[in-house]
Short mmCIF file of C-alpha atoms and ligand atoms in Angstrom, two decimals:
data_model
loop_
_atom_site.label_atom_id
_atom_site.label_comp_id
_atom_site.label_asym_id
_atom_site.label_seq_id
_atom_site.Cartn_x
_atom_site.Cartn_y
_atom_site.Cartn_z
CA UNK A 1 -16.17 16.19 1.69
CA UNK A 2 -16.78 13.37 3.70
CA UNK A 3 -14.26 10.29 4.22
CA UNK A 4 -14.37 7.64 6.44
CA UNK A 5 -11.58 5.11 4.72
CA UNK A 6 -9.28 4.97 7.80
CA UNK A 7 -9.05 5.17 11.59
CA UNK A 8 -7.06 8.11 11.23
CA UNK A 9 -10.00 10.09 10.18
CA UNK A 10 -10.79 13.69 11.85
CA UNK A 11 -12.19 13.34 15.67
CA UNK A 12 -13.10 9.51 14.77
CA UNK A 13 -16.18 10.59 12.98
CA UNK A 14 -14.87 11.26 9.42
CA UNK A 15 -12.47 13.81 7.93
CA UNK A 16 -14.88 16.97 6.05
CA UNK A 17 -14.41 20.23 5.15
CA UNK A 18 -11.45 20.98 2.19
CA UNK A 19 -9.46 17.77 2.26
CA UNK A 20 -8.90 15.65 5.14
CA UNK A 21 -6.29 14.63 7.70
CA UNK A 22 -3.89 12.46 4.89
CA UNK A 23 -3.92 15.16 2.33
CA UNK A 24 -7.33 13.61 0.38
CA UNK A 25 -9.31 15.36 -1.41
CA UNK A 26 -13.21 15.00 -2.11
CA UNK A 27 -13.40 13.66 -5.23
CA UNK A 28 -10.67 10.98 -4.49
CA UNK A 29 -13.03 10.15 -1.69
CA UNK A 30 -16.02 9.21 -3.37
CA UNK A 31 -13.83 7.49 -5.67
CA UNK A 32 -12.48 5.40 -2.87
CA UNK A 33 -15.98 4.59 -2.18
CA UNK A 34 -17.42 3.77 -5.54
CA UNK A 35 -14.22 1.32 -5.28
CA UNK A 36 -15.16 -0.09 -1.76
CA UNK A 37 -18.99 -0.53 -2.88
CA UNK A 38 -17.55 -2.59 -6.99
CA UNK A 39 -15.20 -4.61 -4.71
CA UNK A 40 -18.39 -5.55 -2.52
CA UNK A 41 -20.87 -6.33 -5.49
CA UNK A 42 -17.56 -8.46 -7.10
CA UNK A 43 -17.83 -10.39 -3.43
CA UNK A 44 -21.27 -10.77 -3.95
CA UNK A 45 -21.22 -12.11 -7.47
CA UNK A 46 -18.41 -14.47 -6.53
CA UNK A 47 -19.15 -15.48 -2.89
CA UNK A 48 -20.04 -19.28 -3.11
CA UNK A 49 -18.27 -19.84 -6.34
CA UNK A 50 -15.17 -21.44 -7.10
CA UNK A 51 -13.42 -17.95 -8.50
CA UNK A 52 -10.16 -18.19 -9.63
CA UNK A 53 -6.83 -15.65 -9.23
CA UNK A 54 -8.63 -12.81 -11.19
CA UNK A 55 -10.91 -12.41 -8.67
CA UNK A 56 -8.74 -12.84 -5.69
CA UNK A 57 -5.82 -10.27 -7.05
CA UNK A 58 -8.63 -7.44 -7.95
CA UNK A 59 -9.93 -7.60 -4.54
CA UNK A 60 -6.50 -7.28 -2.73
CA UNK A 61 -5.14 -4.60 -5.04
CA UNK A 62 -8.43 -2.94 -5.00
CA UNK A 63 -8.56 -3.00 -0.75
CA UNK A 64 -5.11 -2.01 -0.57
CA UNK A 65 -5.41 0.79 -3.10
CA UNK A 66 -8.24 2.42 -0.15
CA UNK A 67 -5.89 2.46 2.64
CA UNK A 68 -4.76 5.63 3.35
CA UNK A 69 -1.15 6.88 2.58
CA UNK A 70 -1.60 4.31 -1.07
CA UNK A 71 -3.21 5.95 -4.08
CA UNK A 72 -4.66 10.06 -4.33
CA UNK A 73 -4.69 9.58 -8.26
CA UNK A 74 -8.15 9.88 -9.20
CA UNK A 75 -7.51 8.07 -12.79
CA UNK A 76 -5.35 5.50 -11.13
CA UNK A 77 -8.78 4.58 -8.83
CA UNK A 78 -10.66 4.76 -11.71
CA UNK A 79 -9.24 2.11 -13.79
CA UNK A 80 -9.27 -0.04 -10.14
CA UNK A 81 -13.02 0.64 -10.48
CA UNK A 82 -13.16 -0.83 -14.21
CA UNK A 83 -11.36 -3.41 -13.37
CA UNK A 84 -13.48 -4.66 -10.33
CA UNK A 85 -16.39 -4.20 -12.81
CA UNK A 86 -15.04 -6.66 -15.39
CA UNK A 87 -14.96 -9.22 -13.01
CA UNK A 88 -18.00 -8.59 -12.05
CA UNK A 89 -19.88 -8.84 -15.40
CA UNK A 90 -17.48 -12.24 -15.59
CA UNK A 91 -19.23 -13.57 -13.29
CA UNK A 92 -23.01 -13.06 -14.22
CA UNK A 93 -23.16 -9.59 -12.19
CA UNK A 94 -23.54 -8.75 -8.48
CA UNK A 95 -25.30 -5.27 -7.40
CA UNK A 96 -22.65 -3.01 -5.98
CA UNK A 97 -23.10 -1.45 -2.86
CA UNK A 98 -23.75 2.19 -2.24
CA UNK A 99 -21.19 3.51 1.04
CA UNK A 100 -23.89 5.84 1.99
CA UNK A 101 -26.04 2.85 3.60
CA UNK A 102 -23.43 2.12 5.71
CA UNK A 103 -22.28 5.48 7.07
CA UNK A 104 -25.73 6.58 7.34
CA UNK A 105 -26.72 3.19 9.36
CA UNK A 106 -27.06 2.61 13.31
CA UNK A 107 -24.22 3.12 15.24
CA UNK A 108 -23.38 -0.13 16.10
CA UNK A 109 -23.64 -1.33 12.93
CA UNK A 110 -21.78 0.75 11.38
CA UNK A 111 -18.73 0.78 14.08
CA UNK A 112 -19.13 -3.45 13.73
CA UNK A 113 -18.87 -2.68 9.92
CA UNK A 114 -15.87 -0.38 9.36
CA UNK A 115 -14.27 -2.48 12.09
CA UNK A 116 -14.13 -5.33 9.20
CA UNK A 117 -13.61 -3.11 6.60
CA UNK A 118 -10.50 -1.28 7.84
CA UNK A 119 -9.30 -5.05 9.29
CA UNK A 120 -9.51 -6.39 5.62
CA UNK A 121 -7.98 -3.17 4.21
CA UNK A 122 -4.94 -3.88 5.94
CA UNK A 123 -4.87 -7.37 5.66
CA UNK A 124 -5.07 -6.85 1.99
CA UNK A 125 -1.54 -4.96 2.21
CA UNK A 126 0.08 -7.96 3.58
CA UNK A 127 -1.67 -10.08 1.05
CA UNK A 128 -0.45 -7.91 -1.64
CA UNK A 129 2.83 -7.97 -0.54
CA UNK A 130 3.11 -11.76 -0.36
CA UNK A 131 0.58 -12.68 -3.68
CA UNK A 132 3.60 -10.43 -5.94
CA UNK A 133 6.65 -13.20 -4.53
CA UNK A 134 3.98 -15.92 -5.64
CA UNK A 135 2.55 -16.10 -2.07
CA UNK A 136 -0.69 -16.79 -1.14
CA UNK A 137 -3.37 -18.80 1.06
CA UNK A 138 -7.16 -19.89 -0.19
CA UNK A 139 -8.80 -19.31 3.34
CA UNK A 140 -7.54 -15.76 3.44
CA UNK A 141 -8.87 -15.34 0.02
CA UNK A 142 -12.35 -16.67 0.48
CA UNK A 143 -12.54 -14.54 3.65
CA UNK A 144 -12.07 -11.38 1.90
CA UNK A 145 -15.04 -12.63 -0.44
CA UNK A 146 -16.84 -13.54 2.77
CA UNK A 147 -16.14 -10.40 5.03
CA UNK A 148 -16.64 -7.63 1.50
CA UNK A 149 -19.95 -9.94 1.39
CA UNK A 150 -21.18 -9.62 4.99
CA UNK A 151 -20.24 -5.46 4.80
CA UNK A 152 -23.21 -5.80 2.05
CA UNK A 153 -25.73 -7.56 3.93
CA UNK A 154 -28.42 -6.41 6.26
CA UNK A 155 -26.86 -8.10 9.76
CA UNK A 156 -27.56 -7.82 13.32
CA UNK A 157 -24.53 -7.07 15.67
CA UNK A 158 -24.79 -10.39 16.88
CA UNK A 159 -24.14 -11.43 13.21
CA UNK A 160 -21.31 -9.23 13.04
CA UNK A 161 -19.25 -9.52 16.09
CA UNK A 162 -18.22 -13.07 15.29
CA UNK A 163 -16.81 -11.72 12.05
CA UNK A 164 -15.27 -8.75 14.01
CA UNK A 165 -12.88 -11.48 15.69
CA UNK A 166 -12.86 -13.77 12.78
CA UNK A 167 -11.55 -10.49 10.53
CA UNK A 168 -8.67 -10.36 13.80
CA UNK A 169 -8.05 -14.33 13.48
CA UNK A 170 -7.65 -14.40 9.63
CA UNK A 171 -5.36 -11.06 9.43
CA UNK A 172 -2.92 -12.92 11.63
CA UNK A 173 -2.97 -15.96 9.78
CA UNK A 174 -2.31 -12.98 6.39
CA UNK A 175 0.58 -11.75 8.75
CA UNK A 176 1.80 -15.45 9.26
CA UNK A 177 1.65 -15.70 5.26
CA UNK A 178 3.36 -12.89 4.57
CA UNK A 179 6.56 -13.87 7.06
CA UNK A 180 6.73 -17.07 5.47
CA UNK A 181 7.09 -15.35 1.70
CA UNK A 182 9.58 -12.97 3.27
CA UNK A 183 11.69 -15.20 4.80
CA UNK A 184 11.80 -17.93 2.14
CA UNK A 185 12.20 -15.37 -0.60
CA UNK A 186 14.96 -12.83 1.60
CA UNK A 187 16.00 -15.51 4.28
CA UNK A 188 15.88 -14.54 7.90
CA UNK A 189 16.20 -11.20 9.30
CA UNK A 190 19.05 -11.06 11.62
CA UNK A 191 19.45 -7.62 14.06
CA UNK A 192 21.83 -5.82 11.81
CA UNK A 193 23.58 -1.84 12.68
CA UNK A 194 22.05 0.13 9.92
CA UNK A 195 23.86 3.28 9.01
CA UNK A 196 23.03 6.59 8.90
CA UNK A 197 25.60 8.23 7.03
CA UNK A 198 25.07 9.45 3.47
CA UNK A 199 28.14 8.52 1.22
CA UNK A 200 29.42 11.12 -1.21
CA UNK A 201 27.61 10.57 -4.74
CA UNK A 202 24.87 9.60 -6.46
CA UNK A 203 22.06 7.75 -4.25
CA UNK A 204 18.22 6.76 -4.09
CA UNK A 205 16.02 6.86 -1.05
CA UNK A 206 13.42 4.24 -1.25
CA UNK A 207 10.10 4.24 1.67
CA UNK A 208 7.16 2.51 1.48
CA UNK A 209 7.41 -1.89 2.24
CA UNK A 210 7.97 -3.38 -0.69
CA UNK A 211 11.14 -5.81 -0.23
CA UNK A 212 10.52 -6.74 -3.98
CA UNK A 213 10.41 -3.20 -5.30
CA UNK A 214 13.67 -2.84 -3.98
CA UNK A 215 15.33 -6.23 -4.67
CA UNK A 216 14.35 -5.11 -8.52
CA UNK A 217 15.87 -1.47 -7.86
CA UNK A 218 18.69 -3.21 -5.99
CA UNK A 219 19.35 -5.58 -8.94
CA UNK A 220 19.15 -2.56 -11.71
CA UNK A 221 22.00 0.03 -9.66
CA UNK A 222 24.78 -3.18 -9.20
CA UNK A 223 27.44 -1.28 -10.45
CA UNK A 224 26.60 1.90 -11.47
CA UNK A 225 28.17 3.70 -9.09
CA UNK A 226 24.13 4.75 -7.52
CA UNK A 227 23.79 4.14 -3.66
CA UNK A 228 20.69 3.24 -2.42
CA UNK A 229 19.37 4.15 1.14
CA UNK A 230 15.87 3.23 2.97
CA UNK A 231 13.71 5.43 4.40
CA UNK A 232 10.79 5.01 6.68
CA UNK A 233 8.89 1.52 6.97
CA UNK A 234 11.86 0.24 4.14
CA UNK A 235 14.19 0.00 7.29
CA UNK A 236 13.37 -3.61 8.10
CA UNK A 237 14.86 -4.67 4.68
CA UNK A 238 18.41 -4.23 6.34
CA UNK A 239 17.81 -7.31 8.31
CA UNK A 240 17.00 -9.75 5.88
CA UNK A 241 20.65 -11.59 4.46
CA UNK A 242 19.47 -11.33 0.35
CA UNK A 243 18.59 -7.41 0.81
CA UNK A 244 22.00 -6.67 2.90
CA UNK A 245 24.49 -8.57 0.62
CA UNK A 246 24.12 -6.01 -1.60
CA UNK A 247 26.85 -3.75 -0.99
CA UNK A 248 25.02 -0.48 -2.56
CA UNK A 249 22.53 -0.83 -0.19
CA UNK A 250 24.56 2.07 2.39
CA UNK A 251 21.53 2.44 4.88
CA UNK A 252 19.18 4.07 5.85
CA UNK A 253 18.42 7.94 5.12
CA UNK A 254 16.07 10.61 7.81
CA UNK A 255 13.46 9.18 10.18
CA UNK A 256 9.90 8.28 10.01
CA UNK A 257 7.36 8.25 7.54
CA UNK A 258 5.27 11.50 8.70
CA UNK A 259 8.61 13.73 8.48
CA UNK A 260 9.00 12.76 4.69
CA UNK A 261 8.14 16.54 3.73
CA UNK A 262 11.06 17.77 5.42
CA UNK A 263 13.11 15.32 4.94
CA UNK A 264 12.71 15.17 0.99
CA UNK A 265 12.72 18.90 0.71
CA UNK A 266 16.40 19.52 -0.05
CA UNK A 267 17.81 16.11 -0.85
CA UNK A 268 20.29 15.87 -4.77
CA UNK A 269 18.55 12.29 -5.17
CA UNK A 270 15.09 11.06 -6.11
CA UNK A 271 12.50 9.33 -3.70
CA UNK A 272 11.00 6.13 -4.99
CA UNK A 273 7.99 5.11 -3.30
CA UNK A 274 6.49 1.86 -3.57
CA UNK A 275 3.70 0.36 -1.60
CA UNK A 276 2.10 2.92 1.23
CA UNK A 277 3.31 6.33 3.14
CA UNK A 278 2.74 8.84 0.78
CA UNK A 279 1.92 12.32 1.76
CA UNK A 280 0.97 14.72 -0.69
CA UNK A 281 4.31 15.85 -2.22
CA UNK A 282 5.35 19.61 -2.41
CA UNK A 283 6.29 21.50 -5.23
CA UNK A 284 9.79 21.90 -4.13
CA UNK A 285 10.68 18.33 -4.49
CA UNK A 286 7.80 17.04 -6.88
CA UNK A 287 10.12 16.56 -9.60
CA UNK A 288 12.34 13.85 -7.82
CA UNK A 289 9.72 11.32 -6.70
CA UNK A 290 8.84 8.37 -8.19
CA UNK A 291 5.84 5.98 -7.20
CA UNK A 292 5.28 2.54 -8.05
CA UNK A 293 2.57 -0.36 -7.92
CA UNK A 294 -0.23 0.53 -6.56
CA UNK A 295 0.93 3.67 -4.97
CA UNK A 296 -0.07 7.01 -7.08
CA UNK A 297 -0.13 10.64 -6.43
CA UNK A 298 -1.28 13.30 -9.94
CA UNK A 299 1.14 14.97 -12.06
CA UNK A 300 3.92 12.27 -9.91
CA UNK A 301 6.44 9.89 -12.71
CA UNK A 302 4.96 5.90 -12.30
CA UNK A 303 7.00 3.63 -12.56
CA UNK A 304 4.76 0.37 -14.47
CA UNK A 305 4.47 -3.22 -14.42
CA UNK A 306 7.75 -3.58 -16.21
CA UNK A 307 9.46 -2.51 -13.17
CA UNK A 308 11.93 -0.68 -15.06
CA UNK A 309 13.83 2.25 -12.67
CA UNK A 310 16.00 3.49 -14.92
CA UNK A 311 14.26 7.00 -14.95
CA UNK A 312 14.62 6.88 -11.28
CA UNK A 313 18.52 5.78 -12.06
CA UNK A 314 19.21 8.17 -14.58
CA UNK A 315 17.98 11.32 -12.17
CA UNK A 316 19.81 10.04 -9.62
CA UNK A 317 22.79 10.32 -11.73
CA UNK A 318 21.39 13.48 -12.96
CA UNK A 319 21.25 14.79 -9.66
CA UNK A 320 25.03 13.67 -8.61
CA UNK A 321 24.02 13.24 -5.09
CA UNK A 322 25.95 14.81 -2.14
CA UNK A 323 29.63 15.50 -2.77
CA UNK A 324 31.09 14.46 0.41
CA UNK A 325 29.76 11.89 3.03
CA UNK A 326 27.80 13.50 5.83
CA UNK A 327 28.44 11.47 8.85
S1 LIG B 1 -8.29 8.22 4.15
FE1 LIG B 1 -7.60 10.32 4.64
S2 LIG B 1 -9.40 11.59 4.22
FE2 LIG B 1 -10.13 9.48 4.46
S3 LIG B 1 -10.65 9.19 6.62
FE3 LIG B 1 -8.52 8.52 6.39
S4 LIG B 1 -7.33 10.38 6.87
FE4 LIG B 1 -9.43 11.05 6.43
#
């Protein structure tokens, strides 16, 4: 294989050989690619135009879906493709791009290129994060157009270092965006004691960064005797007053992201995960995770657009959970 999606990659050059350093495998690679190369032809077709929300929300989901720890379901990528093509063909048609030329092009270029590429990637998280509270800003969406566009082109580095810092200005202004939807939406994190025991009974972990995921999840377990714990990136949720009046929201369960296959090993409760930090999940406690949105692993349960948990409730319940609290 060959995949250069991420900065993580194997000795900065790209990860090869079986699968690489997150867990991906080749054919979820070139998938990732063929993605990449639809969402720059859709940029092409539409860069100019006046496009409207279509265009903007298959871009972001499409970028974010590429970042790393998001989506190893090669079906789930797929249909991201098909989708990116149908808003293509909406808009007249726009070649799309074939990966290769970049990763096979000069040096500079290509570091000048990925540099934007990985800088819009995550910039698309926090724009995906914010667009699903009704969130979002026109100059950060015509610079995705613009930057996917540029990736296409045939530019010197003097071309593309301006649009190296430009891709730096605009993601803050995405970060700036996304505060705002947080903080009007959840209200403003305080520093809060988050803790770490694990109450006796039935109880969901939720990782990933989705504050909406788990309002929703919150929401659907008020009084059903199901506590529900973060894990990982979900920690900052604590702080925020609308997340941490909920009184079935205990705390927060194990450490970081990267120990999640220890951590998740043993547990009586599922794992929901919504946006980000997957690792490829092992046999022993397959049958307990759940993903959501955009986040997608094979053979895992999906939970869809409906946003209803209740299989993630119901094996919660199924599972009982611990039966006495473990300080
Ligand atoms: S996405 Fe995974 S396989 Fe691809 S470069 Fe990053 S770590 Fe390597």
């Amino acid at each position: 294989m060959f995949c250069f999606q991420c900065e993580q990659t194997a000795g900065g050059k790209g990860c090869a050989g079986k699968a690489g350093v997150c867990g991906k495998q080749d054919h979820t690679a070139l998938l990732q690619d063929e993605l990449t190369g639809a969402l720059i032809g859709l940029a092409r077709a539409a860069y100019g135009k006046n496009t409207g929300p279509t265009v903007s929300r298959a871009i972001i989901e499409g970028l974010f879906t590429t970042v790393t720890n998001v989506n190893f379901s090669d079906e789930a990528i797929r249909q991201q493709v098909s989708r990116v093509r149908k808003e293509i063909n909406a808009l007249g048609g726009g070649a799309e791009y074939p990966m290769p030329s970049l990763w096979n092009d000069n040096e500079d270029i290509r570091s000048l290129k990925s540099l934007i590429l990985f800088g819009i990637r995550g910039m698309a998280a926090y724009a995906y994060h914010a667009l699903i509270l009704g969130f979002t800003d026109n100059e950060v969406n015509a610079f995705f157009i613009k930057a996917l566009n540029a990736i296409g082109e045939n530019l010197k580095m003097e071309e593309l270092l301006p649009l190296v810092t430009e891709t730096g200005r605009v993601n803050l202004k995405c970060m700036e965006l996304l505060d705002r939807t947080n903080t009007e939406t959840y209200g403003t994190p305080k520093p809060v004691t988050v803790p770490l025991a694990i109450e006796k009974g039935p109880f969901i972990v939720v990782s990933g960064h989705d504050l909406h995921d788990l309002k929703q999840l919150l929401d659907q377990t008020e009084g059903k005797g199901v506590n529900i714990y973060t894990h990982g990136e979900m920690l900052p949720a604590h702080g925020y007053p609308e997340l941490k009046k909920y009184t079935h929201l205990k705390g927060n369960f194990g450490t970081a992201w990267q120990s999640q296959q220890k951590e998740f090993d043993n547990i009586p409760a599922p794992v929901l995960f919504t946006t980000n930090c997957l690792m490829p999940v092992k046999d022993s406690y397959a049958d307990r995770v759940f993903t959501t949105a955009l986040v997608a692993f094979p053979g895992l349960a999906h939970i869809g657009e409906d946003k209803n948990f209740s299989p993630v409730i119901n094996r919660a319940l199924e599972l009982g959970g611990i039966l006495r609290t473990v300080p």
